[in-house]
Amino acid sequence: MNALLLKEYKHLEMVEMPTPEIGMDDVLVRVRTCGICGSDVHGLDGSTGRRIPPLVMGHEAAGEVVETGPAASDLKPGDRVTFDSTIYCGKCYHCGRGEVNLCENRMVLGVSPGEYRRHGAFAEYVAVPRRIVYRLPEGLSYEAAAMVEAVSVAVHAVNLTPVVLGDTGVVVGTGMIGVLTVQSLKAAGCARVIAIDPDEGRLKMAREMGASATINPKAQDAVAVIKEMTAGRGADVALECVGAAEPIRTAINAVRKGGAVTLVGNVSPTVEIPLQVVVSRQIRLQGSCASSGEYPAAMELMASGAIRVEPLISAVAPLAEGPSWFDRLYRHEPNLMKVILRP
Ligand SMILES: [Zn+2]
Ligand SMILES: [Zn+2]
C-alpha cells in the first residue's frame, strides 16, 4: 500500500509499505480521509518527542471496512466508519470505570513516543481494534468524519463543565478546538457564548460559528468587558483552549464566584495561577483530556447540524501532496485551519 512516512524528522515521503495484518478483534479500514492534526505538525520536527521516526502519522480519519477479524464480524466490508484516536486496553482500572481516555495502557494511533510505535492513517489502509470503531451516520461525509475526533474533544470538555440552560459561557482561544467548543456550549444550552482571541480572522470565524460576542484582548480588557456584560458578576463557565498562562488567567478572572473553568489547551508544562482568586471565589478548575465515549454524540451533533465543521476545512488534497501541506502548516501559513488528505 501507499503510505506517507515520516522517514526522519522534517522529512515526509510517499513510500510503499506492506498492508497491515489484522488480529482477532481488528478491523482493516480502507482510509478515505485523514486530517492533519496540530500535534502531527508539531511532531514533525521532534520537538514533542511523540513522533519518533520512522512513523506513519494520522489519527483523525474515516474510511470503509474491507476486512474484519473473527471477533469483529458484526462490521461488514463496505461499512462506512471512523475510529477513536485513542486505543484503550479495555482491561485496566480506568477502562473499567469507562474513563477510556485515562487508560493505563493508552496508545494513540500514528504516534511513537518511545514505549510503542503505532502506525496511523496517512496510508491506504490502517488496522484498528473493533472497540474503537464507530459506524458513520448516514449523510455524514468522509471529510466531515475526519473532524469527529476534534469535535469529540470539544464535546468532552463541555460534558465535564457544569452548564445549565441560559448560562453565559466564555471560550478563550478560538482555533479549531475553540470554535468547536463555542458550538458545543451553545448546543449544551448556553444562551450566550463570548469568544476571546487576539486574531481577528479567528474571531470572525467564531462569530460565523455562533459566538454571541467576541473580544480581542489586544484591543480591549476582556475581563472588564465580560463583567460589564454580566451585571458585574462574570460568566458562569469558561473553557480555555490555548494552554498558556495569560489565557488561563483570563479564563479564571472571567468567571463569577462559584463558576467553573475547564482547561482544554495543553501547551505549557507549568503556569502560574491566581490562587487566591480561585480559592476565595470558590472557582472550580477542571482538566479535560481527549474524549471518552463522546464519538457517537459528536457524530449526532454533526449530522443534526448543531455542530458545523465544513467552514473549518481549508483544503482536501491527495495524500501525495501531504509533504507540501505539512510544510505550509509548519510555516504557520495564515488562515489555514484543517487540511484533510485523501489516501
Ligand atoms: Zn488530533
Ligand atoms: Zn485501559
Short mmCIF file of C-alpha atoms and ligand atoms in Angstrom, two decimals:
data_model
loop_
_atom_site.label_atom_id
_atom_site.label_comp_id
_atom_site.label_asym_id
_atom_site.label_seq_id
_atom_site.Cartn_x
_atom_site.Cartn_y
_atom_site.Cartn_z
CA MET A 1 0.00 0.00 0.00
CA ASN A 2 0.95 3.65 -0.33
CA ALA A 3 1.74 5.50 2.87
CA LEU A 4 3.09 8.88 3.86
CA LEU A 5 6.05 8.06 6.06
CA LEU A 6 7.89 10.36 8.45
CA LYS A 7 11.30 8.90 7.50
CA GLU A 8 13.28 11.23 9.68
CA TYR A 9 12.44 14.49 11.42
CA LYS A 10 11.18 17.09 8.94
CA HIS A 11 11.19 14.57 6.10
CA LEU A 12 7.93 13.07 4.87
CA GLU A 13 7.96 10.73 1.89
CA MET A 14 5.42 8.64 -0.01
CA VAL A 15 6.53 5.01 0.29
CA GLU A 16 5.33 1.51 -0.47
CA MET A 17 4.57 -0.45 2.72
CA PRO A 18 3.01 -3.82 3.49
CA THR A 19 -0.74 -3.67 4.14
CA PRO A 20 -1.24 -4.11 7.92
CA GLU A 21 -2.21 -7.55 9.22
CA ILE A 22 -5.30 -7.85 11.37
CA GLY A 23 -5.75 -9.78 14.60
CA MET A 24 -8.82 -11.50 16.12
CA ASP A 25 -10.77 -8.37 17.00
CA ASP A 26 -9.24 -5.95 14.48
CA VAL A 27 -10.82 -4.14 11.58
CA LEU A 28 -8.94 -3.31 8.39
CA VAL A 29 -10.11 0.08 7.10
CA ARG A 30 -9.54 1.50 3.61
CA VAL A 31 -8.77 5.09 4.63
CA ARG A 32 -10.70 7.70 2.62
CA THR A 33 -9.83 10.83 4.61
CA CYS A 34 -7.31 11.73 7.29
CA GLY A 35 -6.95 15.19 8.79
CA ILE A 36 -3.61 16.76 9.65
CA CYS A 37 -3.69 17.48 13.39
CA GLY A 38 -1.71 20.28 15.02
CA SER A 39 0.05 17.59 17.04
CA ASP A 40 1.26 15.96 13.80
CA VAL A 41 2.64 19.29 12.61
CA HIS A 42 4.40 19.86 15.96
CA GLY A 43 5.60 16.24 15.85
CA LEU A 44 7.32 16.79 12.53
CA ASP A 45 10.49 18.33 13.96
CA GLY A 46 10.84 16.10 17.01
CA SER A 47 10.09 18.91 19.47
CA THR A 48 7.31 16.93 21.17
CA GLY A 49 9.19 13.63 21.36
CA ARG A 50 5.98 11.80 20.41
CA ARG A 51 6.59 11.12 16.71
CA ILE A 52 9.89 9.21 16.68
CA PRO A 53 10.59 8.16 13.05
CA PRO A 54 10.05 6.05 11.09
CA LEU A 55 6.32 6.56 11.56
CA VAL A 56 3.09 6.85 9.59
CA MET A 57 1.21 9.62 11.43
CA GLY A 58 -2.51 10.38 11.23
CA HIS A 59 -5.28 9.77 13.77
CA GLU A 60 -8.27 11.82 12.51
CA ALA A 61 -9.60 9.51 9.87
CA ALA A 62 -12.55 7.79 8.25
CA GLY A 63 -13.00 5.14 5.61
CA GLU A 64 -14.66 1.86 4.81
CA VAL A 65 -14.28 -1.60 6.28
CA VAL A 66 -12.54 -4.07 3.97
CA GLU A 67 -11.92 -6.97 6.33
CA THR A 68 -12.51 -7.96 9.93
CA GLY A 69 -11.07 -10.46 12.38
CA PRO A 70 -13.45 -13.23 13.58
CA ALA A 71 -14.29 -11.29 16.78
CA ALA A 72 -15.21 -8.14 14.86
CA SER A 73 -17.55 -9.65 12.29
CA ASP A 74 -20.55 -7.51 13.28
CA LEU A 75 -18.94 -4.98 10.96
CA LYS A 76 -19.18 -5.82 7.26
CA PRO A 77 -16.99 -4.93 4.28
CA GLY A 78 -18.24 -1.63 2.87
CA ASP A 79 -19.44 -0.23 6.22
CA ARG A 80 -18.57 3.47 6.49
CA VAL A 81 -16.69 4.05 9.74
CA THR A 82 -14.50 6.32 11.78
CA PHE A 83 -12.39 5.40 14.77
CA ASP A 84 -11.13 6.89 18.01
CA SER A 85 -7.56 8.18 18.06
CA THR A 86 -7.05 6.55 21.46
CA ILE A 87 -6.54 2.82 21.56
CA TYR A 88 -7.53 1.83 25.09
CA CYS A 89 -6.95 -1.61 26.58
CA GLY A 90 -10.46 -2.29 27.90
CA LYS A 91 -8.98 -4.14 30.89
CA CYS A 92 -7.40 -1.65 33.32
CA TYR A 93 -8.97 0.14 36.32
CA HIS A 94 -9.86 3.27 34.33
CA CYS A 95 -11.26 1.37 31.35
CA GLY A 96 -13.45 -0.48 33.88
CA ARG A 97 -14.78 2.90 35.02
CA GLY A 98 -15.47 3.98 31.44
CA GLU A 99 -12.66 6.53 31.56
CA VAL A 100 -11.03 5.16 28.43
CA ASN A 101 -9.10 8.39 27.80
CA LEU A 102 -7.27 7.73 31.07
CA CYS A 103 -6.41 4.10 30.21
CA GLU A 104 -3.17 2.90 31.83
CA ASN A 105 -2.13 1.27 28.55
CA ARG A 106 -3.35 4.03 26.25
CA MET A 107 -1.82 4.18 22.80
CA VAL A 108 -2.51 6.86 20.25
CA LEU A 109 -2.79 5.99 16.60
CA GLY A 110 0.00 7.46 14.47
CA VAL A 111 2.21 8.14 17.49
CA SER A 112 5.57 6.72 18.66
CA PRO A 113 6.73 8.22 21.96
CA GLY A 114 9.38 5.54 22.57
CA GLU A 115 7.35 2.94 24.52
CA TYR A 116 5.42 1.95 21.42
CA ARG A 117 5.04 2.68 17.71
CA ARG A 118 1.55 2.64 16.26
CA HIS A 119 1.33 3.47 12.57
CA GLY A 120 -1.58 5.75 11.72
CA ALA A 121 -3.91 6.61 8.87
CA PHE A 122 -1.86 8.63 6.39
CA ALA A 123 -1.92 5.41 4.38
CA GLU A 124 -4.29 3.45 2.16
CA TYR A 125 -5.07 1.01 4.96
CA VAL A 126 -5.00 1.01 8.74
CA ALA A 127 -5.77 -1.79 11.22
CA VAL A 128 -7.63 -0.80 14.39
CA PRO A 129 -9.32 -2.74 17.23
CA ARG A 130 -13.10 -3.15 16.87
CA ARG A 131 -13.80 -1.41 20.19
CA ILE A 132 -12.63 1.98 18.88
CA VAL A 133 -14.56 1.80 15.57
CA TYR A 134 -17.88 3.62 15.03
CA ARG A 135 -20.31 3.43 12.10
CA LEU A 136 -20.91 6.80 10.44
CA PRO A 137 -24.46 8.16 10.48
CA GLU A 138 -25.99 8.49 7.04
CA GLY A 139 -25.31 11.87 5.50
CA LEU A 140 -22.01 12.42 7.29
CA SER A 141 -19.33 12.71 4.62
CA TYR A 142 -15.86 11.19 4.93
CA GLU A 143 -14.46 14.74 5.00
CA ALA A 144 -16.70 15.74 7.92
CA ALA A 145 -15.98 12.41 9.61
CA ALA A 146 -12.27 13.26 9.69
CA MET A 147 -13.32 16.05 12.08
CA VAL A 148 -15.14 13.80 14.58
CA GLU A 149 -12.05 13.46 16.77
CA ALA A 150 -11.72 17.23 17.14
CA VAL A 151 -15.46 17.60 17.78
CA SER A 152 -15.32 14.86 20.42
CA VAL A 153 -12.60 16.80 22.27
CA ALA A 154 -14.89 19.85 22.47
CA VAL A 155 -17.94 17.76 23.43
CA HIS A 156 -15.96 16.01 26.17
CA ALA A 157 -14.75 19.33 27.61
CA VAL A 158 -18.30 20.72 27.67
CA ASN A 159 -19.61 17.48 29.21
CA LEU A 160 -17.15 18.00 32.08
CA THR A 161 -18.34 21.59 32.57
CA PRO A 162 -21.40 22.31 34.74
CA VAL A 163 -23.57 24.18 32.21
CA VAL A 164 -27.28 24.83 32.71
CA LEU A 165 -29.74 26.32 30.24
CA GLY A 166 -29.33 30.04 29.89
CA ASP A 167 -25.73 30.24 31.14
CA THR A 168 -23.13 32.61 29.80
CA GLY A 169 -20.02 30.77 28.61
CA VAL A 170 -16.60 32.08 27.64
CA VAL A 171 -14.18 30.40 25.25
CA VAL A 172 -10.59 31.62 25.42
CA GLY A 173 -8.70 30.82 22.21
CA THR A 174 -10.71 30.20 19.06
CA GLY A 175 -8.54 27.94 16.96
CA MET A 176 -10.06 24.69 15.73
CA ILE A 177 -10.96 23.26 19.15
CA GLY A 178 -12.08 26.67 20.43
CA VAL A 179 -14.55 27.18 17.58
CA LEU A 180 -15.93 23.66 18.09
CA THR A 181 -16.21 24.44 21.81
CA VAL A 182 -18.23 27.58 21.05
CA GLN A 183 -20.71 25.42 19.12
CA SER A 184 -20.75 22.70 21.78
CA LEU A 185 -21.51 25.24 24.54
CA LYS A 186 -24.43 26.58 22.51
CA ALA A 187 -25.70 23.05 21.96
CA ALA A 188 -25.38 22.44 25.73
CA GLY A 189 -27.71 25.35 26.45
CA CYS A 190 -25.58 28.45 26.89
CA ALA A 191 -27.67 31.48 25.97
CA ARG A 192 -24.52 33.46 25.28
CA VAL A 193 -21.04 32.39 24.29
CA ILE A 194 -18.30 35.02 24.36
CA ALA A 195 -15.15 34.19 22.39
CA ILE A 196 -11.71 35.69 23.10
CA ASP A 197 -8.76 35.60 20.72
CA PRO A 198 -6.03 38.06 19.63
CA ASP A 199 -6.51 37.05 15.95
CA GLU A 200 -9.29 38.94 14.12
CA GLY A 201 -9.64 36.21 11.48
CA ARG A 202 -10.31 33.63 14.16
CA LEU A 203 -12.81 35.93 15.90
CA LYS A 204 -14.68 36.36 12.61
CA MET A 205 -14.85 32.58 12.27
CA ALA A 206 -16.07 32.28 15.87
CA ARG A 207 -18.90 34.75 15.16
CA GLU A 208 -19.87 32.86 12.00
CA MET A 209 -19.97 29.67 14.04
CA GLY A 210 -22.30 31.06 16.69
CA ALA A 211 -20.34 33.18 19.19
CA SER A 212 -22.69 35.87 20.51
CA ALA A 213 -19.83 38.30 21.11
CA THR A 214 -16.10 38.36 20.52
CA ILE A 215 -13.32 40.19 22.32
CA ASN A 216 -9.81 40.90 21.06
CA PRO A 217 -7.65 41.15 24.21
CA LYS A 218 -5.15 43.31 22.32
CA ALA A 219 -7.82 45.96 21.88
CA GLN A 220 -9.98 45.55 25.00
CA ASP A 221 -9.73 44.41 28.61
CA ALA A 222 -11.52 41.08 28.15
CA VAL A 223 -12.37 40.56 31.83
CA ALA A 224 -13.80 44.09 32.19
CA VAL A 225 -15.96 43.64 29.07
CA ILE A 226 -17.31 40.29 30.31
CA LYS A 227 -18.10 41.75 33.77
CA GLU A 228 -19.95 44.58 32.06
CA MET A 229 -21.98 42.07 30.03
CA THR A 230 -22.93 40.06 33.14
CA ALA A 231 -24.07 42.72 35.61
CA GLY A 232 -20.61 42.79 37.15
CA ARG A 233 -20.68 39.09 38.11
CA GLY A 234 -18.63 37.32 35.46
CA ALA A 235 -19.54 34.40 33.22
CA ASP A 236 -20.85 31.11 34.58
CA VAL A 237 -18.24 28.97 32.87
CA ALA A 238 -15.08 29.45 30.83
CA LEU A 239 -13.21 26.97 28.65
CA GLU A 240 -9.55 27.61 27.98
CA CYS A 241 -8.39 26.25 24.63
CA VAL A 242 -4.84 27.62 24.42
CA GLY A 243 -2.86 26.22 27.34
CA ALA A 244 -0.76 29.22 28.38
CA ALA A 245 -0.51 31.47 31.45
CA GLU A 246 -2.19 34.61 30.12
CA PRO A 247 -5.32 32.98 28.64
CA ILE A 248 -5.69 30.77 31.74
CA ARG A 249 -5.60 33.87 33.94
CA THR A 250 -8.21 35.46 31.68
CA ALA A 251 -10.47 32.41 31.98
CA ILE A 252 -10.17 32.35 35.79
CA ASN A 253 -10.83 36.08 36.14
CA ALA A 254 -13.73 35.95 33.66
CA VAL A 255 -15.98 33.63 35.70
CA ARG A 256 -18.32 34.56 38.53
CA LYS A 257 -17.97 33.42 42.15
CA GLY A 258 -18.67 29.71 42.17
CA GLY A 259 -18.02 29.49 38.43
CA ALA A 260 -16.12 26.78 36.63
CA VAL A 261 -13.08 26.83 34.36
CA THR A 262 -12.34 23.86 32.13
CA LEU A 263 -8.77 23.61 30.86
CA VAL A 264 -8.50 22.09 27.40
CA GLY A 265 -5.36 23.74 25.99
CA ASN A 266 -2.16 21.84 26.73
CA VAL A 267 0.92 23.71 25.57
CA SER A 268 2.81 24.98 28.64
CA PRO A 269 4.01 22.28 31.06
CA THR A 270 3.50 24.67 34.03
CA VAL A 271 1.74 28.01 34.53
CA GLU A 272 1.24 30.35 37.47
CA ILE A 273 -2.39 30.71 38.54
CA PRO A 274 -4.08 33.39 40.69
CA LEU A 275 -4.57 31.05 43.65
CA GLN A 276 -6.44 33.46 45.91
CA VAL A 277 -8.95 34.28 43.17
CA VAL A 278 -9.62 30.56 42.70
CA VAL A 279 -9.94 29.79 46.42
CA SER A 280 -11.74 32.87 47.72
CA ARG A 281 -14.18 32.98 44.80
CA GLN A 282 -14.63 29.20 45.02
CA ILE A 283 -13.87 28.56 41.36
CA ARG A 284 -13.77 25.01 40.07
CA LEU A 285 -10.79 24.12 37.84
CA GLN A 286 -11.28 21.05 35.66
CA GLY A 287 -8.78 19.48 33.28
CA SER A 288 -10.08 17.81 30.14
CA CYS A 289 -8.13 15.23 28.13
CA ALA A 290 -9.08 13.97 24.65
CA SER A 291 -12.51 12.32 24.80
CA SER A 292 -14.11 9.37 26.49
CA GLY A 293 -17.01 7.79 24.65
CA GLU A 294 -18.18 11.05 23.03
CA TYR A 295 -17.79 9.86 19.41
CA PRO A 296 -21.46 8.90 18.92
CA ALA A 297 -22.64 12.19 20.46
CA ALA A 298 -20.19 14.16 18.32
CA MET A 299 -21.42 12.42 15.16
CA GLU A 300 -25.09 13.01 16.05
CA LEU A 301 -24.46 16.70 16.74
CA MET A 302 -22.69 16.98 13.38
CA ALA A 303 -25.36 15.06 11.46
CA SER A 304 -28.10 17.23 13.02
CA GLY A 305 -26.29 20.44 12.10
CA ALA A 306 -25.86 21.58 15.71
CA ILE A 307 -22.11 21.46 15.15
CA ARG A 308 -20.84 22.53 11.73
CA VAL A 309 -17.35 21.60 10.59
CA GLU A 310 -17.33 22.37 6.85
CA PRO A 311 -16.23 26.03 7.30
CA LEU A 312 -13.20 24.78 9.24
CA ILE A 313 -11.92 22.60 6.39
CA SER A 314 -9.37 24.68 4.46
CA ALA A 315 -8.36 22.06 1.91
CA VAL A 316 -8.88 18.46 0.84
CA ALA A 317 -5.90 17.11 -1.12
CA PRO A 318 -4.43 13.80 -2.30
CA LEU A 319 -2.10 12.04 0.17
CA ALA A 320 0.81 12.55 -2.23
CA GLU A 321 0.51 16.31 -1.64
CA GLY A 322 0.93 15.70 2.09
CA PRO A 323 4.55 16.88 2.36
CA SER A 324 3.77 20.30 0.90
CA TRP A 325 0.65 20.76 3.05
CA PHE A 326 2.61 19.79 6.15
CA ASP A 327 5.21 22.34 5.14
CA ARG A 328 2.61 25.10 4.76
CA LEU A 329 1.10 24.26 8.16
CA TYR A 330 4.55 24.08 9.74
CA ARG A 331 5.31 27.58 8.45
CA HIS A 332 2.03 28.82 10.01
CA GLU A 333 0.52 29.98 6.73
CA PRO A 334 -2.31 32.31 7.77
CA ASN A 335 -5.95 31.25 7.52
CA LEU A 336 -5.21 27.54 7.27
CA MET A 337 -7.43 25.56 9.59
CA LYS A 338 -7.98 21.86 8.87
CA VAL A 339 -6.26 20.20 5.94
CA ILE A 340 -7.58 16.76 5.03
CA LEU A 341 -5.61 14.26 2.96
CA ARG A 342 -7.18 11.56 0.80
CA PRO A 343 -5.05 8.39 0.56
ZN ZN B 1 -5.69 15.29 16.65
ZN ZN B 2 -7.24 0.51 29.91
#
